[in-house]
PDB file of C-alpha atoms in Angstrom:
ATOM      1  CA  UNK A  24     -83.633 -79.704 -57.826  1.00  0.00           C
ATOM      2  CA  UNK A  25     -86.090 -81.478 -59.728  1.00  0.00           C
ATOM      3  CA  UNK A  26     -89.447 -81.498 -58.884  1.00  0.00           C
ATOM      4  CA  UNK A  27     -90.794 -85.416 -58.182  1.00  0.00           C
ATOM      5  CA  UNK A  28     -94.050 -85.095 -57.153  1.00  0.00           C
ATOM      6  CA  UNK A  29     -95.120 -88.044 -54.941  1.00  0.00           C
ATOM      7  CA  UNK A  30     -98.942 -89.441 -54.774  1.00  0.00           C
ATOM      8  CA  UNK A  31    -101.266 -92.282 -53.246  1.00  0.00           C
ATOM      9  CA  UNK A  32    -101.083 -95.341 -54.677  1.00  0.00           C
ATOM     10  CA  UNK A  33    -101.913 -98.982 -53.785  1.00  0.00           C
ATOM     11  CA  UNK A  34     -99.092-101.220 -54.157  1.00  0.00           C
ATOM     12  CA  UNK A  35     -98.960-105.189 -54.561  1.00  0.00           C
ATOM     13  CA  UNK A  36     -96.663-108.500 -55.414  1.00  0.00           C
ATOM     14  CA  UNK A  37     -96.354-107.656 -59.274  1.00  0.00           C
ATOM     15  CA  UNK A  38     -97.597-104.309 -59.733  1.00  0.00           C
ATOM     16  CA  UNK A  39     -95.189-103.002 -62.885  1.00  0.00           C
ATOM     17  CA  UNK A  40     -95.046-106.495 -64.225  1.00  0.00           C
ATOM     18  CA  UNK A  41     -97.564-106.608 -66.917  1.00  0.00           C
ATOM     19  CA  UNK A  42     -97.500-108.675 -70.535  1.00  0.00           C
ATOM     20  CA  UNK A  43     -95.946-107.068 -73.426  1.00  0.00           C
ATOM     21  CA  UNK A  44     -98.739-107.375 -75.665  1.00  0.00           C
ATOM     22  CA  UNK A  45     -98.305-107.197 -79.500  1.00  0.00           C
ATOM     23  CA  UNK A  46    -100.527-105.755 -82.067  1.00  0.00           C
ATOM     24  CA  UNK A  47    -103.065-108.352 -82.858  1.00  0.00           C
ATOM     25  CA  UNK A  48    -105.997-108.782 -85.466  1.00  0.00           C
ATOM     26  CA  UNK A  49    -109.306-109.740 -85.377  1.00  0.00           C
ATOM     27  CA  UNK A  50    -110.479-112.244 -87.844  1.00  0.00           C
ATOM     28  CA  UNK A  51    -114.149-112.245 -88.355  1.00  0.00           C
ATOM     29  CA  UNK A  52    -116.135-115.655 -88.311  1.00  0.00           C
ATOM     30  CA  UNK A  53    -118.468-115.291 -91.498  1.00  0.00           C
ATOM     31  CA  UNK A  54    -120.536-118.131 -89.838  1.00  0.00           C
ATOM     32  CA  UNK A  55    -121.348-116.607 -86.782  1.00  0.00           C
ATOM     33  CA  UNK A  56    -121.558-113.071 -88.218  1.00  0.00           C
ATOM     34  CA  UNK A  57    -125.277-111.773 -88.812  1.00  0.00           C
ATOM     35  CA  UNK A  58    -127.150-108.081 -88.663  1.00  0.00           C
ATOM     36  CA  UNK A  59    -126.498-105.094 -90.563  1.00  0.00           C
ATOM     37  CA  UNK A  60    -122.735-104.240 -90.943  1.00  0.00           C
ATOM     38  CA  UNK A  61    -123.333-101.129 -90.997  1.00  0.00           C
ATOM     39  CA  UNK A  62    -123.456-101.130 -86.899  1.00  0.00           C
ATOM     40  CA  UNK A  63    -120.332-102.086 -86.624  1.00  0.00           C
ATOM     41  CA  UNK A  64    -121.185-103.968 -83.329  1.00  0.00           C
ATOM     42  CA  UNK A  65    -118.974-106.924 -82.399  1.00  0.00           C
ATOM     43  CA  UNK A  66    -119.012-109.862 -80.354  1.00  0.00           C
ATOM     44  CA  UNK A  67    -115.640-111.515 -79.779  1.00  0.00           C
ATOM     45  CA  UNK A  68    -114.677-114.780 -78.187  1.00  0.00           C
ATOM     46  CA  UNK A  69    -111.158-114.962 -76.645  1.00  0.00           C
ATOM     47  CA  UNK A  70    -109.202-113.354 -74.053  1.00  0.00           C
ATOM     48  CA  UNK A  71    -110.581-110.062 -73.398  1.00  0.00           C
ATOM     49  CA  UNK A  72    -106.716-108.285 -73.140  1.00  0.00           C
ATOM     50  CA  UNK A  73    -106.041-109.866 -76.256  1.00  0.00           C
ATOM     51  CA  UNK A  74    -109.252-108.614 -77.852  1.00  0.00           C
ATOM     52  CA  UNK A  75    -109.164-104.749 -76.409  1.00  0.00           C
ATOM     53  CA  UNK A  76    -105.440-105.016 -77.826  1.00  0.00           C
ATOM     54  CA  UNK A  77    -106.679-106.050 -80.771  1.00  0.00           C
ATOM     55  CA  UNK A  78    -109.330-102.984 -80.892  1.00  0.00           C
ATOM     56  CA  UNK A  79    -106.665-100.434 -79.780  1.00  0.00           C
ATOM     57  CA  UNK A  80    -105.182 -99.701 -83.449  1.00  0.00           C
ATOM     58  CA  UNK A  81    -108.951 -98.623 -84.988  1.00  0.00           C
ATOM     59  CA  UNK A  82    -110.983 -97.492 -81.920  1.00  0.00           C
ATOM     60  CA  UNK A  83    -108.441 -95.582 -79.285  1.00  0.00           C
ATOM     61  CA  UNK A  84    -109.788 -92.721 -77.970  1.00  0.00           C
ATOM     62  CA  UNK A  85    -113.155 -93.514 -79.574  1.00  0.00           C
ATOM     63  CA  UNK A  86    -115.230 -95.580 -77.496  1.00  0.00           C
ATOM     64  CA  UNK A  87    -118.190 -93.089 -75.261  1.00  0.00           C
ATOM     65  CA  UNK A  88    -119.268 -95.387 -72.988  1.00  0.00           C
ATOM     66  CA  UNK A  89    -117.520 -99.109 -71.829  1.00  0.00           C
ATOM     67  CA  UNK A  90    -119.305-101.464 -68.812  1.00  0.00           C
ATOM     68  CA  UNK A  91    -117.193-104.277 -67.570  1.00  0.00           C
ATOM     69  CA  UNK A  92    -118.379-106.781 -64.878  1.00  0.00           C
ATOM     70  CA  UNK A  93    -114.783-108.116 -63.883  1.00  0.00           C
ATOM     71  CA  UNK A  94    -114.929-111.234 -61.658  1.00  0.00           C
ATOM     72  CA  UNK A  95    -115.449-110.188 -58.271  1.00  0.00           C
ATOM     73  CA  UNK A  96    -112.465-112.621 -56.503  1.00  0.00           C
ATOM     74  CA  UNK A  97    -115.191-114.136 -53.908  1.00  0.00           C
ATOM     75  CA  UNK A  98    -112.430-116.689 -53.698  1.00  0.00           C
ATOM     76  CA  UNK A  99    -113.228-119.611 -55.813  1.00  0.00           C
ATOM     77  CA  UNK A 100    -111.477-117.968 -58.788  1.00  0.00           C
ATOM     78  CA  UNK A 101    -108.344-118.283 -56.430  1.00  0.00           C
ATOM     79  CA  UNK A 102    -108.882-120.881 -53.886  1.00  0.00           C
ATOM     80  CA  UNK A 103    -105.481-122.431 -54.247  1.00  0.00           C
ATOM     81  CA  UNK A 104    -103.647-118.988 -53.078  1.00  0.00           C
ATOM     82  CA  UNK A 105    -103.220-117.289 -49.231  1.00  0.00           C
ATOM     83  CA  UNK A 106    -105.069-114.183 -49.256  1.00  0.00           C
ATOM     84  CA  UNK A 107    -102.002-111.820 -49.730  1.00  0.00           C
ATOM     85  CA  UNK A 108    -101.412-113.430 -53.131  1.00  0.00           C
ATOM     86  CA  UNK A 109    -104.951-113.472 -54.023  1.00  0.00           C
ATOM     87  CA  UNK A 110    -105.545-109.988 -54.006  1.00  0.00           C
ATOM     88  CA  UNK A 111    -102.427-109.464 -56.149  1.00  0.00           C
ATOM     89  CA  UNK A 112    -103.135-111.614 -59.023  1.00  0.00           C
ATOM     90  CA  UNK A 113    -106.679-110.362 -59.224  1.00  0.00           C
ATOM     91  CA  UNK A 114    -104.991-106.807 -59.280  1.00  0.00           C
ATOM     92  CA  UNK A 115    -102.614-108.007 -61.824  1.00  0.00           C
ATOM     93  CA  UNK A 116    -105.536-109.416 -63.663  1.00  0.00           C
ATOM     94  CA  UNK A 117    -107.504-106.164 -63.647  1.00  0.00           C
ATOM     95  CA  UNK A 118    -105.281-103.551 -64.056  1.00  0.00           C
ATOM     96  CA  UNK A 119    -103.725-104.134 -67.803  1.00  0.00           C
ATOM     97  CA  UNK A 120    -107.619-104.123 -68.615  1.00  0.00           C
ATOM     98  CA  UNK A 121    -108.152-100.686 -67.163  1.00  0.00           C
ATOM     99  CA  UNK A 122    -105.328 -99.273 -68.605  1.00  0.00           C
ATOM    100  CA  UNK A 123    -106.388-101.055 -72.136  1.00  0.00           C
ATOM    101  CA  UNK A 124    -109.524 -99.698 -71.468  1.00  0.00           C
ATOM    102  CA  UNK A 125    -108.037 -96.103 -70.992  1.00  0.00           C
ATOM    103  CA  UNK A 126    -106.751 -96.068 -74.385  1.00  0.00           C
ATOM    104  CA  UNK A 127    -109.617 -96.922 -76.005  1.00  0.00           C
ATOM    105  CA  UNK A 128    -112.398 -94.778 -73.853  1.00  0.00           C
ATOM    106  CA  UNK A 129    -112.920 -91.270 -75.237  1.00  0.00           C
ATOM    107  CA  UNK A 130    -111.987 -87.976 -73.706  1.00  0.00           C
ATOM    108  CA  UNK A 131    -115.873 -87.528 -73.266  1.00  0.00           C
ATOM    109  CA  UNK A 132    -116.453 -91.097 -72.464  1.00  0.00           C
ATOM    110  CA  UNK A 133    -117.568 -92.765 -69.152  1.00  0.00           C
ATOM    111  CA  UNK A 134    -116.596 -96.545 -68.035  1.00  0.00           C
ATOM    112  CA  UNK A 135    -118.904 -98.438 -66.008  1.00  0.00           C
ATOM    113  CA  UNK A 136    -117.915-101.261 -63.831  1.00  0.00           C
ATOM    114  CA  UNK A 137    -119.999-103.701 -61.458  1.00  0.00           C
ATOM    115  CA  UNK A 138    -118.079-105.008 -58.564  1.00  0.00           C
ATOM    116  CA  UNK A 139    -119.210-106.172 -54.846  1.00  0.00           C
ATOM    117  CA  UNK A 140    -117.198-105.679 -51.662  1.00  0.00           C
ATOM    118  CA  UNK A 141    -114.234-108.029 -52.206  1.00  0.00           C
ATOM    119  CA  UNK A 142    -112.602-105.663 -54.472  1.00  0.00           C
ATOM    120  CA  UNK A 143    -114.091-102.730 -55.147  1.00  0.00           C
ATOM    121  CA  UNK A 144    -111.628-100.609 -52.603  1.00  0.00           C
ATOM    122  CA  UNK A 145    -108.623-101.925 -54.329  1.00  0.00           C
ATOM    123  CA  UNK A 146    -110.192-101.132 -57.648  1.00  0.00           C
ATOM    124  CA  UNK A 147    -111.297 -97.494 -57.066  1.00  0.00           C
ATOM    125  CA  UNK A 148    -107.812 -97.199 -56.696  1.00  0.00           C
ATOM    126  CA  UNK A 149    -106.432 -98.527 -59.439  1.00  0.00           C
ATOM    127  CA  UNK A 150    -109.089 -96.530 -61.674  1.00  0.00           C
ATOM    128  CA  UNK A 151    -107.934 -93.288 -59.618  1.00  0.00           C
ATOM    129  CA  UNK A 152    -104.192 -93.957 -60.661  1.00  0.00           C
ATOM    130  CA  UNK A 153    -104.790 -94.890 -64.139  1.00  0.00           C
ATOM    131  CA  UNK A 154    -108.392 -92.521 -65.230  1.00  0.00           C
ATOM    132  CA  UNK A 155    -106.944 -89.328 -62.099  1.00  0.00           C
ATOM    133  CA  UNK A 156    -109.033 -89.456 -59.394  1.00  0.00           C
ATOM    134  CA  UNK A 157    -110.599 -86.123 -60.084  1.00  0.00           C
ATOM    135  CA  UNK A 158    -112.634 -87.896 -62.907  1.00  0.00           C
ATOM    136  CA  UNK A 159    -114.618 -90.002 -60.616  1.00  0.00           C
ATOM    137  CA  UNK A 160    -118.531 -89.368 -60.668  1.00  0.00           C
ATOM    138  CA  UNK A 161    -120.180 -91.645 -58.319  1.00  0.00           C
ATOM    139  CA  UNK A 162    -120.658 -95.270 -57.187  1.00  0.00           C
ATOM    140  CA  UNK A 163    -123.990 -96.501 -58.778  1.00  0.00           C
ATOM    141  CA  UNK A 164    -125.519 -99.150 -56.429  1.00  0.00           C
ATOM    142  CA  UNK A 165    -127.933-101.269 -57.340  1.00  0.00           C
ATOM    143  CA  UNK A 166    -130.398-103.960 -54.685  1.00  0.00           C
ATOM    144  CA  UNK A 167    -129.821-107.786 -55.719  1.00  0.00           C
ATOM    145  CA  UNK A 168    -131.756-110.151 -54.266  1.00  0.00           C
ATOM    146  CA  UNK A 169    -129.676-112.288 -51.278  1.00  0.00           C
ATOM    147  CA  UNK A 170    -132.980-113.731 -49.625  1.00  0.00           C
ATOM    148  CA  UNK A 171    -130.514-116.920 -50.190  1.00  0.00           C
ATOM    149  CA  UNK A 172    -127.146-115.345 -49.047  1.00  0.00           C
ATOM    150  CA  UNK A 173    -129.642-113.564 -45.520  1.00  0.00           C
ATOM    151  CA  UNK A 174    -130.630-117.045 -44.474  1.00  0.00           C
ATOM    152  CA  UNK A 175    -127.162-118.799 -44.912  1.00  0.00           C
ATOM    153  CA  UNK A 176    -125.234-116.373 -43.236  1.00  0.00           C
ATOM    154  CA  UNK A 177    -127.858-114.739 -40.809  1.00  0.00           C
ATOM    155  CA  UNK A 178    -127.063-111.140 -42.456  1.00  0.00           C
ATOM    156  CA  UNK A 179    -127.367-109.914 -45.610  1.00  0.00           C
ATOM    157  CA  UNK A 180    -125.651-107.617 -48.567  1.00  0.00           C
ATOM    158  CA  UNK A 181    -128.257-105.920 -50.276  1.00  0.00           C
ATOM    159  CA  UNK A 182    -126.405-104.015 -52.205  1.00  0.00           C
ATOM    160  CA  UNK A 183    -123.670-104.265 -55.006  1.00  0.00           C
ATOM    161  CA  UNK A 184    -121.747-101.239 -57.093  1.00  0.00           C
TER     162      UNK A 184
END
């Protein structure tokens, strides 16, 4: 009998369904290039899958330390979708990006990401399932200022991961 060992996951509409990405290239723009090249730091304009794709072939496993701030689906990213469906194509947004991400980050590395309350359940989730759940450190939470957000809605979130 084989052994199939079942675990927690989150499911959604689309989960499994991601783009087939192919290698791509980056081409440098000598006009907005400037510095030392020997830092090897890079700024790139495009799609952001496209671009980690595009960094897998010369930096996987490499990178120490990555910090995303993903959009935080507050609903006007998605206002044109019932709330079922709006969850799931944020999650289908997100997770080819963490598992990109994944390939890249280092055995030693960390990954950093800033998210509020909208998603950031769904999210540790996804980051257990594709980074194991054992290698989760802490949430980091920092005070923003909502003096605006306190006197609109008569409470206030003072804090954000």
């Amino acid at each position: 009998m084989a052994n199939n060992k079942q675990r927690l996951e989150l499911t959604w509409i689309g989960k499994g369904d991601e783009p087939k990405l192919e290698p791509r290239i980056l081409i440098e723009d000598a006009e907005k290039s400037y510095g030392d090249k020997q830092t090897q730091n890079m700024l790139i304009f495009g799609d952001n899958l496209l671009a980690l794709k595009a960094l897998e072939q010369d930096y996987s496993g490499k990178i120490k330390c990555i910090y995303i701030d993903p959009p935080y689906n507050t609903g006007s990213a998605f206002e044109h979708y019932d709330d079922g469906l709006e969850h799931s194509m944020w999650l289908n947004l997100i997770t080819p990006r963490i598992k990109m991400l994944r390939k890249l980050l280092s055995d030693d590395g960390s990954i950093w990401i800033s998210i509020d309350d909208n998603e950031s359940h769904y999210l540790k989730i996804v980051c257990d399932e594709v980074f194991g759940r054992n290698n989760f450190v802490a949430n980091v939470i920092w005070e923003k200022n909502t003096r605006l957000k306190q006197i609109q809605f008569g409470y206030q979130t003072a804090t954000t991961t």
